[in-house]
Short mmCIF file of C-alpha atoms and ligand atoms in Angstrom, two decimals:
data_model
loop_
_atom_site.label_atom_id
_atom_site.label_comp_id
_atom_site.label_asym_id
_atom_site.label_seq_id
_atom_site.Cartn_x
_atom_site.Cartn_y
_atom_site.Cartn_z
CA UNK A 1 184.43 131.63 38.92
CA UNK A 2 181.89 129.36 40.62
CA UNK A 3 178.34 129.71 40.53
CA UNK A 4 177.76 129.70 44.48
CA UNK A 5 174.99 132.41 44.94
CA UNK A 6 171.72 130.34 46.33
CA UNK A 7 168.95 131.29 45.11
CA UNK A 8 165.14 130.15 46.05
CA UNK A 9 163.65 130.65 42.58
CA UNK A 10 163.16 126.73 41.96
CA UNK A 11 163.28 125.43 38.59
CA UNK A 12 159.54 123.79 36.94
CA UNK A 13 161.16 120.46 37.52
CA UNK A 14 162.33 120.57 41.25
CA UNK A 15 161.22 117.96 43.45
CA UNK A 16 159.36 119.40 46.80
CA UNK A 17 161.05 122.30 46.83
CA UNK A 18 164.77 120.38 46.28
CA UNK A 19 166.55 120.79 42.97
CA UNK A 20 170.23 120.28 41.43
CA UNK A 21 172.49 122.63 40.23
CA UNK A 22 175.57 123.01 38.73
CA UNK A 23 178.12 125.11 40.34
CA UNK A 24 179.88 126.22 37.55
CA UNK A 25 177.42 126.70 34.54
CA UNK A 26 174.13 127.02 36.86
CA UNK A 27 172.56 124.56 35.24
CA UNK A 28 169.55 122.77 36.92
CA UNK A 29 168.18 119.59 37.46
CA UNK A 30 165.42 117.48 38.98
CA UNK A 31 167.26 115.57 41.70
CA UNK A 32 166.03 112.18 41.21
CA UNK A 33 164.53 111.63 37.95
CA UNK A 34 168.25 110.10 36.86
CA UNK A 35 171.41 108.68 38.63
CA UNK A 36 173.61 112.08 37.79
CA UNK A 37 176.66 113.06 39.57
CA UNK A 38 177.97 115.96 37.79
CA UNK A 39 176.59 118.48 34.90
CA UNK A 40 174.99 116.90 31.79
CA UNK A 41 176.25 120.15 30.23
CA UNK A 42 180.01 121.64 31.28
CA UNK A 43 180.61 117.92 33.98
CA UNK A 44 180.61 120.50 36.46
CA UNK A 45 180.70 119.82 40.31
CA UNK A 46 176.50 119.72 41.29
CA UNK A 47 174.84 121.05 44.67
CA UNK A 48 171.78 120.29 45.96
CA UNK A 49 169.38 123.51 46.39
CA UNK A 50 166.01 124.36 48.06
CA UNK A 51 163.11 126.75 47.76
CA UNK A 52 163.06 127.04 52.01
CA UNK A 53 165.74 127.66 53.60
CA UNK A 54 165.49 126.74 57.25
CA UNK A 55 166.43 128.75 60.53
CA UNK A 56 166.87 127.31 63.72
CA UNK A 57 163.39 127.31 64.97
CA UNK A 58 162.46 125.02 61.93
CA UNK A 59 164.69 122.09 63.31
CA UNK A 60 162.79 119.04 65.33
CA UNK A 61 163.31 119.46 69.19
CA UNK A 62 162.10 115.63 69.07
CA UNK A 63 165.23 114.64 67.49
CA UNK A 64 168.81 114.68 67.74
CA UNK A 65 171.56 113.89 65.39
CA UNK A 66 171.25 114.00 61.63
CA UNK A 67 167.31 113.79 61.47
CA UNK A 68 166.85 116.99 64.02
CA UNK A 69 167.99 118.74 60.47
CA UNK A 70 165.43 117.74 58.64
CA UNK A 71 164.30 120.86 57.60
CA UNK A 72 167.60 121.23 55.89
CA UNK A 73 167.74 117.97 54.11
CA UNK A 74 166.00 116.56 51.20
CA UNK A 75 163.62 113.69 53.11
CA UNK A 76 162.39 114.11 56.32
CA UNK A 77 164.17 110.62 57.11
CA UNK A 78 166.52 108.22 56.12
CA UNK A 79 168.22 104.85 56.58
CA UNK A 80 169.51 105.67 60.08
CA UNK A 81 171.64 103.64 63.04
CA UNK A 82 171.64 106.87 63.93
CA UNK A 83 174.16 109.16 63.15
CA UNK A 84 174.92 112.74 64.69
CA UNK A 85 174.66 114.16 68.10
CA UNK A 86 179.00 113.65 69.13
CA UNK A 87 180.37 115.08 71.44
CA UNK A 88 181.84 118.73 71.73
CA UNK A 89 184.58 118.02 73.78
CA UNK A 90 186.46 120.52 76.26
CA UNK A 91 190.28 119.87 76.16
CA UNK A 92 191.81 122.24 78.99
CA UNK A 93 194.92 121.15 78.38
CA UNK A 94 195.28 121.63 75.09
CA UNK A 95 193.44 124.88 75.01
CA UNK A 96 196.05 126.16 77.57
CA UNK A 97 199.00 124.64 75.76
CA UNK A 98 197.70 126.33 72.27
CA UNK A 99 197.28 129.93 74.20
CA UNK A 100 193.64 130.16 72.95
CA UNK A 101 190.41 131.98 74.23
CA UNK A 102 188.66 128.60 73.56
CA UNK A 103 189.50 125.53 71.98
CA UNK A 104 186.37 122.86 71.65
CA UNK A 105 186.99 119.15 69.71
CA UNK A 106 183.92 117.92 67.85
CA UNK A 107 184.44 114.24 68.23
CA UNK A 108 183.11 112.24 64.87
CA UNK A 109 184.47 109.31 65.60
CA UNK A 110 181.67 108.69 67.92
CA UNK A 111 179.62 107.89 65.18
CA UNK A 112 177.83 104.91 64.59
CA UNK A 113 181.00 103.18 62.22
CA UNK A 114 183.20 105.36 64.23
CA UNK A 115 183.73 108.18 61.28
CA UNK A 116 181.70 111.19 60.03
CA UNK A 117 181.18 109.38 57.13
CA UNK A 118 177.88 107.77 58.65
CA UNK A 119 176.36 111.46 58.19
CA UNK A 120 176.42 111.43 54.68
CA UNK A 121 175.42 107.60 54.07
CA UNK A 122 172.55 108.10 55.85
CA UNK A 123 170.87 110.61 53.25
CA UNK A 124 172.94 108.96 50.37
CA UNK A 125 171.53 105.37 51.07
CA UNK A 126 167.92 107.30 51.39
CA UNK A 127 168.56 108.58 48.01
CA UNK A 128 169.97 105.52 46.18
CA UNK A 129 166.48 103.89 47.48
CA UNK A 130 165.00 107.04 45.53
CA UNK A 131 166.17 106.84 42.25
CA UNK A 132 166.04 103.08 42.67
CA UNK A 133 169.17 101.42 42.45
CA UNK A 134 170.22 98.53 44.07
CA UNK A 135 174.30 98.20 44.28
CA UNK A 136 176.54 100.80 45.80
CA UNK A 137 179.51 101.72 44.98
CA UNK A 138 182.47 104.08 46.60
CA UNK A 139 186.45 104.47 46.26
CA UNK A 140 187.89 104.93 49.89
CA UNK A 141 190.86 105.01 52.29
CA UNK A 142 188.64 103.26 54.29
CA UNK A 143 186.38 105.68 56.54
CA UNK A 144 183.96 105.63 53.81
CA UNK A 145 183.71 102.11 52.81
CA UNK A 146 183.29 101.10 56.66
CA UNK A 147 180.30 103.14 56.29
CA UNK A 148 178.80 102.20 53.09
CA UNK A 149 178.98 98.34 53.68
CA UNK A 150 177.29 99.59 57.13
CA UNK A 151 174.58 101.22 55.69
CA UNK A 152 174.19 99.69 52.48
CA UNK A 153 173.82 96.37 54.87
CA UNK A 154 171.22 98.35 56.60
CA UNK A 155 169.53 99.55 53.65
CA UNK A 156 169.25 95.53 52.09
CA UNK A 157 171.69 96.47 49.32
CA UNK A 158 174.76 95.04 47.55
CA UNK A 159 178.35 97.17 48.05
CA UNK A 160 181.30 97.24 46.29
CA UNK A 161 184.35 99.22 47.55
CA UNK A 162 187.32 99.94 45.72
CA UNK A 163 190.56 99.97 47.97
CA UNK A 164 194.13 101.55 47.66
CA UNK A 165 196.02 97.99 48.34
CA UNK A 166 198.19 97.86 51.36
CA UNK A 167 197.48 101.59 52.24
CA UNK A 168 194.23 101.28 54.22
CA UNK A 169 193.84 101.21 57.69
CA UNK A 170 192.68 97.67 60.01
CA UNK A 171 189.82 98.75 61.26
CA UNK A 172 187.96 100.20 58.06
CA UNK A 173 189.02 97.02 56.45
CA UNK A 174 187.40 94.94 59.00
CA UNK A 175 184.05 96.69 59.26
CA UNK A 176 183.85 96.58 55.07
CA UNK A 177 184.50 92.77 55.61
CA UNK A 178 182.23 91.85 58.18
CA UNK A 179 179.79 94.26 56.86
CA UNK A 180 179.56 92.38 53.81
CA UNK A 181 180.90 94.45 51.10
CA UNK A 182 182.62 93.28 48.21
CA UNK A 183 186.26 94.69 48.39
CA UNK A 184 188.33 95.27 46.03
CA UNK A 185 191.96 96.25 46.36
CA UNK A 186 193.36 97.87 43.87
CA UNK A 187 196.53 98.50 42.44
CA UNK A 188 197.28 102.29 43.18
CA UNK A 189 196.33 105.27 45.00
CA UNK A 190 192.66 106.63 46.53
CA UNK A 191 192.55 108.93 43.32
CA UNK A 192 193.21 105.59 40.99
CA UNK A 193 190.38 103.90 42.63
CA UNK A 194 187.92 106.71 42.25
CA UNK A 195 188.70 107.28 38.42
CA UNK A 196 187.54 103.43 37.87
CA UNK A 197 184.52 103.38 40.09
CA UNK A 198 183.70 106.97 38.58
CA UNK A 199 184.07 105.49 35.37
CA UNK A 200 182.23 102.04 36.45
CA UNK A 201 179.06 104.54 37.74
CA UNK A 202 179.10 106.18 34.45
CA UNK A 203 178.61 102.98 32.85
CA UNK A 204 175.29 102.12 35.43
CA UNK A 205 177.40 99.11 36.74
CA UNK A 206 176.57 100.73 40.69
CA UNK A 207 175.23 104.31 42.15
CA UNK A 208 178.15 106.08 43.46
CA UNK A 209 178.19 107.38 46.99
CA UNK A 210 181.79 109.24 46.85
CA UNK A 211 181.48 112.80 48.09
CA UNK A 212 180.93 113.73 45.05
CA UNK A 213 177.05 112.70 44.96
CA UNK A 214 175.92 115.77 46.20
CA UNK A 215 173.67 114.21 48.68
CA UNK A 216 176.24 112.85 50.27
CA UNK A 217 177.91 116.53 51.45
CA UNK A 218 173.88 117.62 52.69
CA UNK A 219 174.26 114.93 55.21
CA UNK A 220 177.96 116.19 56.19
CA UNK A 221 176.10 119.41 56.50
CA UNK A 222 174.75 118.75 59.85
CA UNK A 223 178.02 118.71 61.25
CA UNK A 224 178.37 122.15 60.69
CA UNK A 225 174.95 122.61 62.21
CA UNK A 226 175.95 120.31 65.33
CA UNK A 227 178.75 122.61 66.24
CA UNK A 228 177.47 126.27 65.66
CA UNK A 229 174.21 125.03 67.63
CA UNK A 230 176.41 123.02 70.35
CA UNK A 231 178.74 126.16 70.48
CA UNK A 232 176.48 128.75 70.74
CA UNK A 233 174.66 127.17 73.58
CA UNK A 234 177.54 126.56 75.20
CA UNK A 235 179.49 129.78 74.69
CA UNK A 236 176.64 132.50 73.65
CA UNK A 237 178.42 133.15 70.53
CA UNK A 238 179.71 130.90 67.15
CA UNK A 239 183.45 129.81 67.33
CA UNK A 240 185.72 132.29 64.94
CA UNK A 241 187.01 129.34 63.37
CA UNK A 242 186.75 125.63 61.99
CA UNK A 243 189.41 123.67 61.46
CA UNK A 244 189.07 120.09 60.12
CA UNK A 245 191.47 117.79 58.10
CA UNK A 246 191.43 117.62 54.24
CA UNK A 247 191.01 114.72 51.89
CA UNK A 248 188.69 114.97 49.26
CA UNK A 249 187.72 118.37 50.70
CA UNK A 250 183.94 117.35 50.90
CA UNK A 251 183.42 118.46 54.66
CA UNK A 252 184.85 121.79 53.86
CA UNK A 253 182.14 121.70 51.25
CA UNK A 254 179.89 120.63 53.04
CA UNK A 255 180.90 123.35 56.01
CA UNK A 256 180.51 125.87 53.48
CA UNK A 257 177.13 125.12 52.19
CA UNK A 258 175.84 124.60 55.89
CA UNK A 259 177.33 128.61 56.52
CA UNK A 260 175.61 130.06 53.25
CA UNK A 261 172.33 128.33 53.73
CA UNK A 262 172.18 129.97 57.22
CA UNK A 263 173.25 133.41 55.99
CA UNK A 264 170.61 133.13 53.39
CA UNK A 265 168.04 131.96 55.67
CA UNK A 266 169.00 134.87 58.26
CA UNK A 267 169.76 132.61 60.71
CA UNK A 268 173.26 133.66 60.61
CA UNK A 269 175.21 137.38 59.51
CA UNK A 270 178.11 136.45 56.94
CA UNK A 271 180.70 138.38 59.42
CA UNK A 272 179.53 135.55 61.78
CA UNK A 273 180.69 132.82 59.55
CA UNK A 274 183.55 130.72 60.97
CA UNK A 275 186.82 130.79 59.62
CA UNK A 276 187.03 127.69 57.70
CA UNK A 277 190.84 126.35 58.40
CA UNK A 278 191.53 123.44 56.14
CA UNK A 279 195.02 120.42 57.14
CA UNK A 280 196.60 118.67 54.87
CA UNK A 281 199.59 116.25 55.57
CA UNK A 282 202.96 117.50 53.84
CA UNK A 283 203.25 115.12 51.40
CA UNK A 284 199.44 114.90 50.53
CA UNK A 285 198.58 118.72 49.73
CA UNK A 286 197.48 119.67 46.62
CA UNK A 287 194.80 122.19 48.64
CA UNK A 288 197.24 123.90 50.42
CA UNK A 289 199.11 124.59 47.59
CA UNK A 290 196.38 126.21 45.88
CA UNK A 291 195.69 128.06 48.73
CA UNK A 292 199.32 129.49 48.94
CA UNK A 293 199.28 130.38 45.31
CA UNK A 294 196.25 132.24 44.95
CA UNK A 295 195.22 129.41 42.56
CA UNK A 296 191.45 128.69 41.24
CA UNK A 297 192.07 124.97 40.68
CA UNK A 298 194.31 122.31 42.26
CA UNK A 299 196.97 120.84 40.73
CA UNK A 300 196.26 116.60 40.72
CA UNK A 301 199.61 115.70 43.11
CA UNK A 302 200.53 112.12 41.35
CA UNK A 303 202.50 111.06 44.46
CA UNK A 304 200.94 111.23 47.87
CA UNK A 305 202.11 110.08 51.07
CA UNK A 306 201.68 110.12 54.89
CA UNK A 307 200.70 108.07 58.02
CA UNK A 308 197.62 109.40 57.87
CA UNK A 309 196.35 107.32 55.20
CA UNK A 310 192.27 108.62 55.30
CA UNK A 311 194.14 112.05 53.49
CA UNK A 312 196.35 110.29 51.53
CA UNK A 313 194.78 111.99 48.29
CA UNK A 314 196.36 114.34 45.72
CA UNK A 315 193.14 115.19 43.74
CA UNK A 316 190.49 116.87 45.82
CA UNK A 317 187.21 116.33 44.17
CA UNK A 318 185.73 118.91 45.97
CA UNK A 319 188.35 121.60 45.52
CA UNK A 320 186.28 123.86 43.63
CA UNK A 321 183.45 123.68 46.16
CA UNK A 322 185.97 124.09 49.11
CA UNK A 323 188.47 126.54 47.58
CA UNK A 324 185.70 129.47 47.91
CA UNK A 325 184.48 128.35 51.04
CA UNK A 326 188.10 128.72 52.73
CA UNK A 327 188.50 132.27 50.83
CA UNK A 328 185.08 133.57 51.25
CA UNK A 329 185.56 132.82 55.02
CA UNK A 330 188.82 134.50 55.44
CA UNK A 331 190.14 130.87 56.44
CA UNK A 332 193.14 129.55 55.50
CA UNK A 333 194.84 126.17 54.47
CA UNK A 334 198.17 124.54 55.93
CA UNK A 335 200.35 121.56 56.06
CA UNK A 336 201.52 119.17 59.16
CA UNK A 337 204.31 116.62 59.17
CA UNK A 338 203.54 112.83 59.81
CA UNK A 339 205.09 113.40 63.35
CA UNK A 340 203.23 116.78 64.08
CA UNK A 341 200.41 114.53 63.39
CA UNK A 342 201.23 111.98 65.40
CA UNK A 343 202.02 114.62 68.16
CA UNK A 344 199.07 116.18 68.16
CA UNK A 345 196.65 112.13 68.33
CA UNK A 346 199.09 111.81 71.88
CA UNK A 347 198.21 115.47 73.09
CA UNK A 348 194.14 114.39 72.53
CA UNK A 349 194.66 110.82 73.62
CA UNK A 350 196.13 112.59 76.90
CA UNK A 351 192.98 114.56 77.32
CA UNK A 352 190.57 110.95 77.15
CA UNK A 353 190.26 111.82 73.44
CA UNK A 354 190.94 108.81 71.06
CA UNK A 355 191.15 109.73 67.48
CA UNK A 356 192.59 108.47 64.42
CA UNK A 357 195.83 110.30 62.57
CA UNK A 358 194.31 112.04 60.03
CA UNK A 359 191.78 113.49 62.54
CA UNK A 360 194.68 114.79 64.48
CA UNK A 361 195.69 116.61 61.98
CA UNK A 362 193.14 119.62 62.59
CA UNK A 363 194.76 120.03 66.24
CA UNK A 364 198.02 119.71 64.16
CA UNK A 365 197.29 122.40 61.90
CA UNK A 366 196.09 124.59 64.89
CA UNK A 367 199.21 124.13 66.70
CA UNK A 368 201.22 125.35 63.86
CA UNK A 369 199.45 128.20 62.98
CA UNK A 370 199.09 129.66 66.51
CA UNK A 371 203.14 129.62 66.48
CA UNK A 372 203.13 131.41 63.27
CA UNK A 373 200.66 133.68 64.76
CA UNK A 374 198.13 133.41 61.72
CA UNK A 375 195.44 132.56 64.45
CA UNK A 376 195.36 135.31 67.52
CA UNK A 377 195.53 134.01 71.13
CA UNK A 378 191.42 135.62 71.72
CA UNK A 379 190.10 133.14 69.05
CA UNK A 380 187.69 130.54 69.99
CA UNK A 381 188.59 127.51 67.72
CA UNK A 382 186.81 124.52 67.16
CA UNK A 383 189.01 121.48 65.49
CA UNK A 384 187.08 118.69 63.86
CA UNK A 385 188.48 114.89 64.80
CA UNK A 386 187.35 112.88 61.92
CA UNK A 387 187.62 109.46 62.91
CA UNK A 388 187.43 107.35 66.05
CA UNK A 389 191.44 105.82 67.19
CA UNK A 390 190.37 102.54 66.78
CA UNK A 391 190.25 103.08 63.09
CA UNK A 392 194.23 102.47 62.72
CA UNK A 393 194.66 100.44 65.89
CA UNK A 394 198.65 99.78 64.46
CA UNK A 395 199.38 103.54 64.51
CA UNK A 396 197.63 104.28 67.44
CA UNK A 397 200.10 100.78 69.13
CA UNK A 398 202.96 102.91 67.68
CA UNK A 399 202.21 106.38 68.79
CA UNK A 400 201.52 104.90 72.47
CA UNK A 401 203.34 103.22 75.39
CA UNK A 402 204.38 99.55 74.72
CA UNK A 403 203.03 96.79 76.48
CA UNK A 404 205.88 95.10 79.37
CA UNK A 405 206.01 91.13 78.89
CA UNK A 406 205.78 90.27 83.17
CA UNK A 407 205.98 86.72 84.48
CA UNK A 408 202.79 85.24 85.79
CA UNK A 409 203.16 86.04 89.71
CA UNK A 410 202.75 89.10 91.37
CA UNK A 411 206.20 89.11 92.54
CA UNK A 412 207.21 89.41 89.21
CA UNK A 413 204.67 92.21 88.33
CA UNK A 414 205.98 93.98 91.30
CA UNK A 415 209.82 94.00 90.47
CA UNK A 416 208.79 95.21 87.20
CA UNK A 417 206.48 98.19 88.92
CA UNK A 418 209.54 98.87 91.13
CA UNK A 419 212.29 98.63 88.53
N1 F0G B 1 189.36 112.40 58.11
C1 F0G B 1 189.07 111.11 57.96
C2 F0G B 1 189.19 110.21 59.15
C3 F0G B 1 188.68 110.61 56.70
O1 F0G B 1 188.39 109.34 56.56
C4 F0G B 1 188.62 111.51 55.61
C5 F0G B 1 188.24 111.05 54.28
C6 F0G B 1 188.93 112.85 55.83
C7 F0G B 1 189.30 113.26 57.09
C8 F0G B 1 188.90 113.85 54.75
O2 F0G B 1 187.61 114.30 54.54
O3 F0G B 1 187.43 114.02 52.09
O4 F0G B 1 185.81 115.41 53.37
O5 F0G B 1 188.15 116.18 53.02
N2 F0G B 1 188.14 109.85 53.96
C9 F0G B 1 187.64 109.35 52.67
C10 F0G B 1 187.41 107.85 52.75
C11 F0G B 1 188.41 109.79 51.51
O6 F0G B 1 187.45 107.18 51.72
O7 F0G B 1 187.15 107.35 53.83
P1 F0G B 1 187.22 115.03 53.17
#
């Protein structure tokens, strides 16, 4: 059972109110008097805590984006480009075609590097300047290098980013590149690549800023933030449900934490927490099938596969973070086919909204469980789109219209047009 009940009694050695501890022995720890990523004690998944709890007076009306949340976070700034503030898009077509109450995208790709990964580099980088290190290092399928070379660039320190070779996406690749990490493409999966750069920040060779550094997931928080605020002015209530594609799991952490912080704060009632709704791809779901089973733990899936290559991850990290959070929230977990997938990024792109597979796969996941009838037709659903459709530029080519070679004269263009 994990050790998930916050509580504000902070240990002697917290830091300004800010502390870590383990989720699964409840050990604590002072958050930057060592590079530590898990437990001393049991290696147990850690989570930042803090003696104030915020509510949403306590967030800066001078501020949007990330930095607004402050009060939730463990510095009152970071190194910034900035990150936050996307867009809550309506999609009227799609919230007709689904047969829901409300259906609302909250568009991450519009971040800085074009993922929601810039939320969590922001306070991660701020940390890594805390504890004093000076090379950064992540495992990625791409989102998350793009933004560590970004922000380690802005920061003034060295990257190194371990790639699954052949199996990462144009765009990421390019950003890392011209970014200026050092990248490193490895031979095997995501989950290869983060058991050597785990192993290589164990041995102090770089400060890792995978999702699971805790710090990482407080900056993801604010997403959750973003959308119950954005909602609730919008809509005068908080949407019934969140669903979001799942990799590592870390946003439906992160999710999680942002829901229990504001329940214990009393900025929120528990029966007003959304339904967290986690999407896997078929052949990459190792969460679902916990979910399905009843199971505590995931099973590590040694073969993973799909189009959308940002999930393409059988060993959640974060599982035993996210399990309770989809349990606890009466959520659920499900998997999409590559095509449903790819469905679903032509369905957005037909509503203005560009995103990258794996981000289509909340919409995906939405679609399918509305014909199962697991989600009711008066729900008001937000789905979470990950990554911006420039990402995977080939996939998005493929899933679109192709291009017509015309001759050079606009009597040619016109027989074509007419044809
Ligand atoms: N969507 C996109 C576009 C991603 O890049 C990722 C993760 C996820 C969803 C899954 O999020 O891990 O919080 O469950 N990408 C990581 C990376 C693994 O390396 O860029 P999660």
């Amino acid at each position: 059972m994990s050790n998930l009940e916050l509580t504000s009694d902070a240990p002697a050695d917290a830091n300004d109110g800010a502390w870590l501890a383990c989720i699964e022995c409840g050990e604590t720890f002072a958050p930057f008097d060592a590079v530590r990523y898990t437990c001393d004690h049991c290696d147990g998944l850690l989570e930042v805590r803090y003696s104030d709890l915020p509510t949403w007076d306590d967030f800066r009306e001078d501020e949007r984006g990330v930095w607004r949340y402050a009060a939730a976070l463990p510095f009152e700034e970071g190194v910034s480009l900035p990150e936050g503030d996307t867009p809550l898009h309506e999609v009227p077509g799609l919230e007709e075609e689904l047969g829901l109450a409300r259906l609302r995208v909250k568009h991450e790709g519009m971040n800085p590097t074009g993922s929601f990964k810039d939320r969590g580099m922001t306070v991660g980088v701020r940390v890594a300047q805390e504890v004093g290190v000076d090379r950064l290092a992540c495992a990625s399928t791409g989102n998350t290098s793009a933004a560590l070379a970004a922000y380690g660039a802005r920061g003034g320190m060295e990257t190194l980013v371990l790639l699954p070779a052949g199996k990462v996406a144009a765009g990421k690749v390019a950003q890392a590149s011209l970014h200026g990490a050092r990248i490193l493409e490895v031979d095997g999966n995501f989950d290869t690549c983060l058991d050597i750069v785990q192993e290589l920040a164990g041995m102090g060779e770089a400060y890792l800023l995978n999702s699971l550094n805790p710090f990482r997931l407080e900056g993801q928080k604010t997403i959750g933030l973003e959308i119950l605020e954005q909602f609730r002015d919008e809509e005068g209530s908080y949407p019934d449900r969140i669903a979001l594609p799942v990799g590592n799991a870390g946003n439906t952490a992160a999710l999680y934490k942002c829901f229990r912080e504001l329940v214990e704060s009393g900025a929120m009632e528990e029966s007003e927490m959304p339904k967290l709704t986690g999407v896997q791809a078929e052949h990459s779901a190792p969460m679902v099938e916990a979910i399905e089973h009843g199971w505590d733990e995931i099973e590590r899936w040694d073969e993973v596969e799909t189009r959308a290559t940002a999930i393409r991850i059988g060993n959640p990290v974060n599982a035993p973070k996210a399990l309770p959070g989809i349990r606890e929230t009466d959520g659920t977990a499900v998997a999409v086919t590559d095509e449903e997938i790819t469905d679903a990024q032509r369905a957005l792109a037909g509503e203005g909204v560009g995103v990258e597979p794996a981000s289509a796969a909340s919409i995906a996941g939405v679609r399918k469980l509305r014909e199962e009838g697991e989600i009711a037709a008066d729900e008001q659903v937000v789905c979470l789109t990950t990554g911006h459709l420039l990402k995977d530029p080939d996939a998005a080519a493929e899933a679109g219209v192709d291009p017509e070679p015309v001759p050079g004269d606009t009597e040619g263009v016109l027989e074509t047009l007419n044809d």
